[in-house]
Tab-separated table of C-alpha atoms in Angstrom:
chain	number	residue	atom	x	y	z
Y	1	UNK	CA	-16.453	-25.315	-2.335
Y	2	UNK	CA	-17.040	-23.233	-5.469
Y	3	UNK	CA	-14.334	-21.388	-7.412
Y	4	UNK	CA	-15.119	-18.136	-5.569
Y	5	UNK	CA	-14.459	-19.818	-2.238
Y	6	UNK	CA	-11.042	-21.093	-3.303
Y	7	UNK	CA	-10.172	-17.694	-4.753
Y	8	UNK	CA	-11.113	-16.114	-1.448
Y	9	UNK	CA	-8.588	-18.454	0.154
Y	10	UNK	CA	-5.969	-17.254	-2.365
Y	11	UNK	CA	-6.692	-13.670	-1.360
Y	12	UNK	CA	-6.368	-14.539	2.333
Y	13	UNK	CA	-2.972	-16.091	1.664
Y	14	UNK	CA	-1.913	-13.180	-0.532
Y	15	UNK	CA	-2.652	-10.706	2.260
Y	16	UNK	CA	0.040	-12.384	4.350
Y	17	UNK	CA	2.513	-10.618	2.059
Y	18	UNK	CA	1.228	-7.172	3.058
Y	19	UNK	CA	4.216	-5.130	4.129
Y	20	UNK	CA	6.783	-7.546	2.702
Y	21	UNK	CA	5.935	-8.419	-0.916
Y	22	UNK	CA	6.245	-4.883	-2.361
Y	23	UNK	CA	7.332	-3.765	-4.862
Y	24	UNK	CA	5.911	-7.081	-6.082
Y	25	UNK	CA	2.152	-7.723	-5.902
Y	26	UNK	CA	0.549	-9.839	-3.178
Y	27	UNK	CA	-0.247	-13.302	-4.509
Y	28	UNK	CA	-1.613	-16.504	-3.029
Y	29	UNK	CA	-2.003	-19.928	-4.637
Y	30	UNK	CA	-4.062	-23.007	-3.717
Y	31	UNK	CA	-3.879	-26.450	-5.364
Y	32	UNK	CA	-7.228	-28.242	-5.058
Y	33	UNK	CA	-8.502	-31.697	-6.013
Y	34	UNK	CA	-12.185	-32.531	-5.639
Y	35	UNK	CA	-12.846	-29.986	-2.901
Y	36	UNK	CA	-9.697	-30.950	-0.996
Y	37	UNK	CA	-6.653	-28.718	-0.575
Y	38	UNK	CA	-3.464	-30.432	-1.719
Y	39	UNK	CA	-1.117	-27.505	-1.070
Y	40	UNK	CA	-0.973	-23.742	-0.507
Y	41	UNK	CA	1.582	-20.977	-0.897
Y	42	UNK	CA	2.002	-17.218	-0.959
Y	43	UNK	CA	4.591	-14.700	-2.087
Y	44	UNK	CA	6.506	-13.635	0.996
Y	45	UNK	CA	9.019	-11.072	-0.268
Y	46	UNK	CA	10.418	-9.541	-3.459
Y	47	UNK	CA	13.197	-11.735	-4.792
Y	48	UNK	CA	11.762	-14.823	-3.103
Y	49	UNK	CA	9.720	-17.648	-4.621
Y	50	UNK	CA	6.373	-16.694	-6.114
Y	51	UNK	CA	3.132	-18.075	-4.718
Y	52	UNK	CA	2.829	-20.799	-7.383
Y	53	UNK	CA	6.355	-22.013	-6.608
Y	54	UNK	CA	5.686	-22.084	-2.864
Y	55	UNK	CA	2.463	-23.985	-3.456
Y	56	UNK	CA	3.998	-26.677	-5.678
Y	57	UNK	CA	6.966	-27.029	-3.338
Y	58	UNK	CA	4.532	-27.640	-0.505
Y	59	UNK	CA	2.802	-30.268	-2.634
Y	60	UNK	CA	6.059	-32.157	-3.112
Y	61	UNK	CA	7.808	-33.834	-6.011
Y	62	UNK	CA	5.025	-36.243	-6.973
Y	63	UNK	CA	2.927	-35.932	-10.110
Y	64	UNK	CA	0.192	-33.309	-9.931
Y	65	UNK	CA	-3.168	-35.103	-10.421
Y	66	UNK	CA	-4.676	-34.463	-13.860
Y	67	UNK	CA	-7.908	-33.193	-12.285
Y	68	UNK	CA	-6.209	-30.875	-9.776
Y	69	UNK	CA	-6.933	-27.151	-10.105
Y	70	UNK	CA	-4.462	-24.408	-9.253
Y	71	UNK	CA	-6.115	-21.209	-8.027
Y	72	UNK	CA	-4.085	-17.987	-8.075
Y	73	UNK	CA	-5.303	-14.396	-7.679
Y	74	UNK	CA	-2.891	-12.922	-10.262
Y	75	UNK	CA	-1.838	-14.177	-13.684
Y	76	UNK	CA	1.306	-16.371	-13.435
Y	77	UNK	CA	4.400	-14.601	-14.725
Y	78	UNK	CA	5.842	-15.577	-18.103
Y	79	UNK	CA	9.121	-13.667	-17.951
Y	80	UNK	CA	12.379	-14.092	-16.084
Y	81	UNK	CA	12.935	-11.426	-13.441
Y	82	UNK	CA	14.595	-12.179	-10.120
Y	83	UNK	CA	13.048	-15.653	-10.383
Y	84	UNK	CA	12.252	-17.993	-13.325
Y	85	UNK	CA	8.831	-17.810	-15.055
Y	86	UNK	CA	6.058	-19.452	-13.063
Y	87	UNK	CA	4.365	-20.586	-16.286
Y	88	UNK	CA	7.367	-22.805	-17.048
Y	89	UNK	CA	7.031	-24.485	-13.675
Y	90	UNK	CA	3.285	-25.091	-14.087
Y	91	UNK	CA	3.881	-26.759	-17.451
Y	92	UNK	CA	6.795	-28.821	-16.152
Y	93	UNK	CA	4.690	-30.082	-13.227
Y	94	UNK	CA	1.789	-30.964	-15.505
Y	95	UNK	CA	-0.838	-28.625	-14.082
Y	96	UNK	CA	-3.881	-28.939	-16.379
Y	97	UNK	CA	-6.380	-26.528	-14.817
Y	98	UNK	CA	-5.700	-22.960	-13.643
Y	99	UNK	CA	-8.202	-20.438	-12.238
Y	100	UNK	CA	-6.969	-16.821	-12.139
Y	101	UNK	CA	-8.386	-13.773	-10.385
Y	102	UNK	CA	-7.048	-11.084	-12.728
Y	103	UNK	CA	-4.572	-10.272	-15.462
Y	104	UNK	CA	-1.151	-8.966	-14.483
Y	105	UNK	CA	-0.852	-5.489	-16.098
Y	106	UNK	CA	2.948	-5.563	-15.919
Y	107	UNK	CA	4.144	-5.045	-19.495
Y	108	UNK	CA	6.220	-8.229	-19.613
Y	109	UNK	CA	3.240	-10.358	-18.548
Y	110	UNK	CA	-0.187	-8.790	-19.348
Y	111	UNK	CA	-1.884	-11.824	-20.869
Y	112	UNK	CA	1.238	-13.611	-22.069
Y	113	UNK	CA	1.169	-16.044	-19.165
Y	114	UNK	CA	-2.412	-17.058	-19.906
Y	115	UNK	CA	-1.670	-17.323	-23.628
Y	116	UNK	CA	1.254	-19.676	-23.033
Y	117	UNK	CA	-0.805	-21.859	-20.719
Y	118	UNK	CA	-3.670	-22.133	-23.186
Y	119	UNK	CA	-1.334	-22.833	-26.099
Y	120	UNK	CA	0.058	-25.732	-24.061
Y	121	UNK	CA	-3.442	-27.162	-23.581
Y	122	UNK	CA	-4.054	-25.925	-20.040
Y	123	UNK	CA	-7.661	-25.084	-19.200
Y	124	UNK	CA	-7.631	-21.475	-17.922
Y	125	UNK	CA	-10.517	-19.660	-16.253
Y	126	UNK	CA	-10.034	-15.904	-15.731
Y	127	UNK	CA	-11.844	-13.246	-13.701
Y	128	UNK	CA	-12.940	-15.085	-10.553
Y	129	UNK	CA	-13.343	-12.569	-7.683
Y	130	UNK	CA	-11.590	-10.023	-9.900
Y	131	UNK	CA	-12.888	-6.971	-8.016
Y	132	UNK	CA	-11.493	-8.264	-4.717
Y	133	UNK	CA	-8.231	-9.183	-6.407
Y	134	UNK	CA	-7.893	-5.689	-7.879
Y	135	UNK	CA	-8.638	-4.038	-4.540
Y	136	UNK	CA	-5.994	-6.143	-2.794
Y	137	UNK	CA	-3.300	-5.145	-5.291
Y	138	UNK	CA	-4.502	-1.590	-5.964
Y	139	UNK	CA	-1.076	-0.169	-5.039
Y	140	UNK	CA	0.699	-2.357	-7.584
Y	141	UNK	CA	-1.931	-1.688	-10.265
Y	142	UNK	CA	-1.784	2.107	-9.924
Y	143	UNK	CA	2.001	2.084	-9.952
Y	144	UNK	CA	2.230	-0.095	-13.060
Y	145	UNK	CA	-0.650	1.444	-14.989
Y	146	UNK	CA	-0.268	5.119	-14.042
Y	147	UNK	CA	3.462	5.444	-13.462
Y	148	UNK	CA	3.277	6.862	-9.947
Y	149	UNK	CA	2.763	5.588	-6.403
Y	150	UNK	CA	-0.590	4.885	-4.790
Y	151	UNK	CA	-1.211	7.729	-2.334
Y	152	UNK	CA	-2.916	7.193	1.023
Y	153	UNK	CA	-3.663	10.412	2.906
Y	154	UNK	CA	-4.015	10.053	6.653
Y	155	UNK	CA	-4.767	12.723	9.201
Y	156	UNK	CA	-6.231	12.989	12.675
Y	157	UNK	CA	-8.607	15.715	13.784
Y	158	UNK	CA	-9.959	16.684	17.176
Y	159	UNK	CA	-13.662	16.290	17.819
Y	160	UNK	CA	-14.062	19.993	17.026
Y	161	UNK	CA	-12.102	19.795	13.761
Y	162	UNK	CA	-8.507	20.833	14.479
Y	163	UNK	CA	-5.249	19.049	13.611
Y	164	UNK	CA	-3.357	20.649	16.510
Y	165	UNK	CA	-3.927	23.035	19.401
Y	166	UNK	CA	-2.717	26.632	19.497
Y	167	UNK	CA	-0.648	28.000	21.031
Y	168	UNK	CA	1.904	25.188	20.963
Y	169	UNK	CA	3.928	24.739	24.134
Y	170	UNK	CA	6.545	22.236	22.941
Y	171	UNK	CA	8.000	20.523	19.875
Y	172	UNK	CA	6.187	17.204	20.044
Y	173	UNK	CA	3.239	15.316	18.586
Y	174	UNK	CA	-0.065	16.405	20.098
Y	175	UNK	CA	-2.117	13.333	20.909
Y	176	UNK	CA	-5.540	13.044	19.278
Y	177	UNK	CA	-6.239	9.343	18.763
Y	178	UNK	CA	-6.465	6.557	21.344
Y	179	UNK	CA	-3.610	4.098	22.023
Y	180	UNK	CA	-5.369	1.303	20.125
Y	181	UNK	CA	-5.781	3.556	17.074
Y	182	UNK	CA	-2.090	4.483	17.316
Y	183	UNK	CA	-1.262	0.774	16.973
Y	184	UNK	CA	-3.506	0.585	13.919
Y	185	UNK	CA	-1.746	3.572	12.348
Y	186	UNK	CA	1.625	1.913	12.909
Y	187	UNK	CA	0.245	-1.188	11.204
Y	188	UNK	CA	-0.708	1.022	8.257
Y	189	UNK	CA	2.866	2.281	8.173
Y	190	UNK	CA	4.204	-1.249	7.721
Y	191	UNK	CA	1.848	-1.759	4.762
Y	192	UNK	CA	3.128	1.179	2.703
Y	193	UNK	CA	6.646	1.462	1.316
Y	194	UNK	CA	7.124	5.119	2.240
Y	195	UNK	CA	5.775	7.698	4.680
Y	196	UNK	CA	5.782	11.381	3.728
Y	197	UNK	CA	5.608	14.583	5.759
Y	198	UNK	CA	6.357	18.234	5.061
Y	199	UNK	CA	8.851	20.519	6.735
Y	200	UNK	CA	6.315	22.095	9.109
Y	201	UNK	CA	5.406	18.709	10.576
Y	202	UNK	CA	9.082	17.991	11.257
Y	203	UNK	CA	9.586	21.455	12.690
Y	204	UNK	CA	6.498	21.419	14.929
Y	205	UNK	CA	6.073	17.758	15.916
Y	206	UNK	CA	9.567	16.222	15.531
Y	207	UNK	CA	8.022	12.815	14.615
Y	208	UNK	CA	10.007	9.580	14.286
Y	209	UNK	CA	7.867	8.245	11.403
Y	210	UNK	CA	8.588	4.631	12.294
Y	211	UNK	CA	6.378	1.614	12.992
Y	212	UNK	CA	7.361	1.171	16.634
Y	213	UNK	CA	4.048	-0.210	17.868
Y	214	UNK	CA	3.592	-2.956	15.268
Y	215	UNK	CA	5.936	-5.617	13.960
Y	216	UNK	CA	6.744	-5.250	10.282
Y	217	UNK	CA	8.797	-3.462	7.671
Y	218	UNK	CA	9.836	0.105	8.405
Y	219	UNK	CA	8.724	2.516	5.668
Y	220	UNK	CA	11.145	4.800	3.873
Y	221	UNK	CA	10.893	8.188	5.591
Y	222	UNK	CA	10.363	10.985	3.060
Y	223	UNK	CA	10.566	14.674	3.950
Y	224	UNK	CA	9.495	17.497	1.630
Y	225	UNK	CA	11.467	20.540	2.785
Y	226	UNK	CA	11.832	23.041	-0.035
Y	227	UNK	CA	13.072	25.882	2.153
Y	228	UNK	CA	15.570	23.856	4.196
Y	229	UNK	CA	13.998	24.702	7.574
Y	230	UNK	CA	14.026	21.274	9.249
Y	231	UNK	CA	16.492	21.204	12.187
Y	232	UNK	CA	19.524	18.849	11.904
Y	233	UNK	CA	18.727	17.180	15.231
Y	234	UNK	CA	15.248	16.082	14.151
Y	235	UNK	CA	14.303	12.449	14.775
Y	236	UNK	CA	13.735	11.796	11.068
Y	237	UNK	CA	17.481	12.315	10.618
Y	238	UNK	CA	18.561	9.970	13.426
Y	239	UNK	CA	19.749	7.275	11.006
Y	240	UNK	CA	17.593	4.555	12.606
Y	241	UNK	CA	15.885	3.958	9.256
Y	242	UNK	CA	16.578	5.548	5.841
Y	243	UNK	CA	15.303	9.056	5.109
Y	244	UNK	CA	14.921	10.654	1.683
Y	245	UNK	CA	14.888	14.461	1.676
Y	246	UNK	CA	13.435	16.551	-1.157
Y	247	UNK	CA	14.796	20.096	-0.985
Y	248	UNK	CA	16.064	23.008	-3.055
Y	249	UNK	CA	19.166	23.463	-0.882
Y	250	UNK	CA	22.009	21.032	-0.216
Y	251	UNK	CA	21.770	19.958	3.449
Y	252	UNK	CA	25.047	18.049	3.788
Y	253	UNK	CA	24.828	18.154	7.594
Y	254	UNK	CA	21.801	15.826	7.609
Y	255	UNK	CA	21.812	12.023	7.753
Y	256	UNK	CA	19.549	11.674	4.731
Y	257	UNK	CA	19.777	10.975	1.025
Y	258	UNK	CA	18.809	14.128	-0.848
Y	259	UNK	CA	17.014	14.924	-4.082
Y	260	UNK	CA	17.190	18.505	-5.339
Y	261	UNK	CA	13.895	20.065	-6.408
Y	262	UNK	CA	13.416	22.702	-9.112
Y	263	UNK	CA	12.758	25.989	-7.332
Y	264	UNK	CA	10.014	27.289	-9.606
Y	265	UNK	CA	7.791	24.223	-9.972
Y	266	UNK	CA	5.227	22.235	-8.020
Y	267	UNK	CA	7.345	19.697	-6.090
Y	268	UNK	CA	4.784	16.874	-6.051
Y	269	UNK	CA	5.269	15.603	-9.643
Y	270	UNK	CA	9.060	15.524	-9.167
Y	271	UNK	CA	8.681	13.772	-5.815
Y	272	UNK	CA	6.255	11.160	-7.124
Y	273	UNK	CA	8.318	10.535	-10.269
Y	274	UNK	CA	11.441	9.938	-8.184
Y	275	UNK	CA	9.648	7.552	-5.823
Y	276	UNK	CA	8.223	5.656	-8.786
Y	277	UNK	CA	11.722	5.409	-10.283
Y	278	UNK	CA	12.762	3.758	-7.023
Y	279	UNK	CA	9.870	1.264	-7.321
Y	280	UNK	CA	8.021	2.735	-4.362
Y	281	UNK	CA	4.487	1.513	-5.047
Y	282	UNK	CA	2.692	3.349	-2.241
Y	283	UNK	CA	3.087	6.328	0.080
Y	284	UNK	CA	1.340	7.095	3.365
Y	285	UNK	CA	1.098	10.888	3.641
Y	286	UNK	CA	0.972	11.955	7.296
Y	287	UNK	CA	1.733	15.627	6.764
Y	288	UNK	CA	0.008	18.715	8.081
Y	289	UNK	CA	-2.843	20.726	6.638
Y	290	UNK	CA	-0.698	22.397	3.964
Y	291	UNK	CA	0.721	19.169	2.484
Y	292	UNK	CA	-2.554	17.233	2.776
Y	293	UNK	CA	-4.378	20.162	1.192
Y	294	UNK	CA	-1.879	20.277	-1.671
Y	295	UNK	CA	-2.552	16.617	-2.481
Y	296	UNK	CA	-6.303	17.102	-2.260
Y	297	UNK	CA	-6.311	20.142	-4.540
Y	298	UNK	CA	-4.017	18.499	-7.089
Y	299	UNK	CA	-6.084	15.300	-7.206
Y	300	UNK	CA	-2.878	13.284	-6.770
Y	301	UNK	CA	-4.317	10.928	-4.173
Y	302	UNK	CA	-6.278	7.709	-4.117
Y	303	UNK	CA	-7.438	7.056	-0.581
Y	304	UNK	CA	-7.970	9.162	2.563
Y	305	UNK	CA	-8.204	7.820	6.110
Y	306	UNK	CA	-9.472	10.403	8.570
Y	307	UNK	CA	-9.329	9.775	12.316
Y	308	UNK	CA	-11.637	11.851	14.518
Y	309	UNK	CA	-10.667	11.700	18.180
Y	310	UNK	CA	-12.642	12.459	21.315
Y	311	UNK	CA	-10.465	15.410	22.407
Y	312	UNK	CA	-11.424	19.074	21.977
Y	313	UNK	CA	-8.753	21.634	20.985
Y	314	UNK	CA	-10.996	24.743	20.738
Y	315	UNK	CA	-8.481	26.516	18.511
Y	316	UNK	CA	-5.638	25.528	16.207
Y	317	UNK	CA	-4.951	24.423	12.634
Y	318	UNK	CA	-8.228	23.613	10.908
Y	319	UNK	CA	-8.252	20.069	9.511
Y	320	UNK	CA	-8.996	19.448	5.812
Y	321	UNK	CA	-12.617	18.594	5.044
Y	322	UNK	CA	-13.682	16.112	2.361
Y	323	UNK	CA	-16.824	17.112	0.512
Y	324	UNK	CA	-17.968	13.592	-0.411
Y	325	UNK	CA	-19.301	11.213	2.252
Y	326	UNK	CA	-16.989	8.384	3.313
Y	327	UNK	CA	-17.423	4.949	1.753
Y	328	UNK	CA	-16.647	3.264	5.072
Y	329	UNK	CA	-16.763	4.398	8.705
Y	330	UNK	CA	-16.006	2.441	11.853
Y	331	UNK	CA	-15.005	2.837	15.472
Y	332	UNK	CA	-11.575	2.292	16.992
Y	333	UNK	CA	-11.869	2.676	20.755
Y	334	UNK	CA	-13.131	6.267	21.246
Y	335	UNK	CA	-12.186	7.319	17.713
Y	336	UNK	CA	-14.082	7.289	14.433
Y	337	UNK	CA	-12.233	6.374	11.257
Y	338	UNK	CA	-13.591	7.389	7.851
Y	339	UNK	CA	-12.352	5.924	4.592
Y	340	UNK	CA	-12.819	8.067	1.489
Y	341	UNK	CA	-11.752	7.114	-2.027
Y	342	UNK	CA	-10.836	9.636	-4.704
Y	343	UNK	CA	-13.621	9.557	-7.275
Y	344	UNK	CA	-11.287	9.846	-10.269
Y	345	UNK	CA	-11.572	6.936	-12.744
Y	346	UNK	CA	-8.329	5.273	-11.618
Y	347	UNK	CA	-9.561	5.196	-8.007
Y	348	UNK	CA	-12.998	3.703	-8.691
Y	349	UNK	CA	-12.325	0.115	-7.758
Y	350	UNK	CA	-15.939	-0.976	-7.595
Y	351	UNK	CA	-15.497	-2.783	-4.290
Y	352	UNK	CA	-14.342	-1.620	-0.878
Y	353	UNK	CA	-14.209	-4.451	1.655
Y	354	UNK	CA	-15.390	-4.216	5.204
Y	355	UNK	CA	-12.609	-2.782	7.411
Y	356	UNK	CA	-12.258	-6.097	9.239
Y	357	UNK	CA	-11.232	-7.636	5.888
Y	358	UNK	CA	-8.979	-4.766	4.916
Y	359	UNK	CA	-7.159	-4.135	8.200
């Protein structure tokens, strides 16, 4: 198998950390000798062993063959964080050949790992399947390079273009997508660190904002409620998972950590800065038309996933419309899902995998 094939295997392993590795990047490692896998590993969770460590542990305590090649999709770290530097381990174990997908832009690494390896006589090849590697870790890259979370907008629209039906008869979520698509959405929730809605969504739909239909990490629930109109008995305040409330008024009666917003400013920069300070790399925005529209107008988004269901509402809240055609479209039961990337420079990744690879 060629280098690209082994790097593809690294990426497959790295994806196993989706929903658990953050705020760290997703990384896989494969140790190969003459087209034969000697060991594999991947980074399972922040604070745990990195992929290179897992791989060499799986190999065992014996000497690493001089012609063995270690493939890893992200530059090995050269600094001590929660765990020791991976570069030190590679040198101690006598690894002589390393193939890397991409540089780690984190300030304490960013080429230093490769430099140390080369200075020690290790043969390093960089940039194999780099576009795929960057796409996989786009959340981490945006967070590190741009100082704010990666924003995924998600909304569902009826076949005739409405987000809900008017008049509303009860305070509950109005179903648009099919049950199988609902499971997919809950999978998406496990893959992002936070899920954000506005006050009107809480007031009208009373959503739980949890991943109940798919096994994985529960996202941090984030509510933007400047006017303090969300009812105390709302499900987002049930204490089942943490909730972070952004508001201009102290709501001490709510079971939620609160961040006070300036009253006379756009709340999104403050919200995104605070989430970045907390090392939240990505946010799934499932708000209504007002919040989604605010993100679209501000340009503070990276990816939009639009679900069009088979139901007809005839009248209601008009769903946002993206002017550019989607980069990917596919079917989920009776629904159509469109993937649209923001065309700003930081969102032009150059490669968007087939949905079967991505989800």
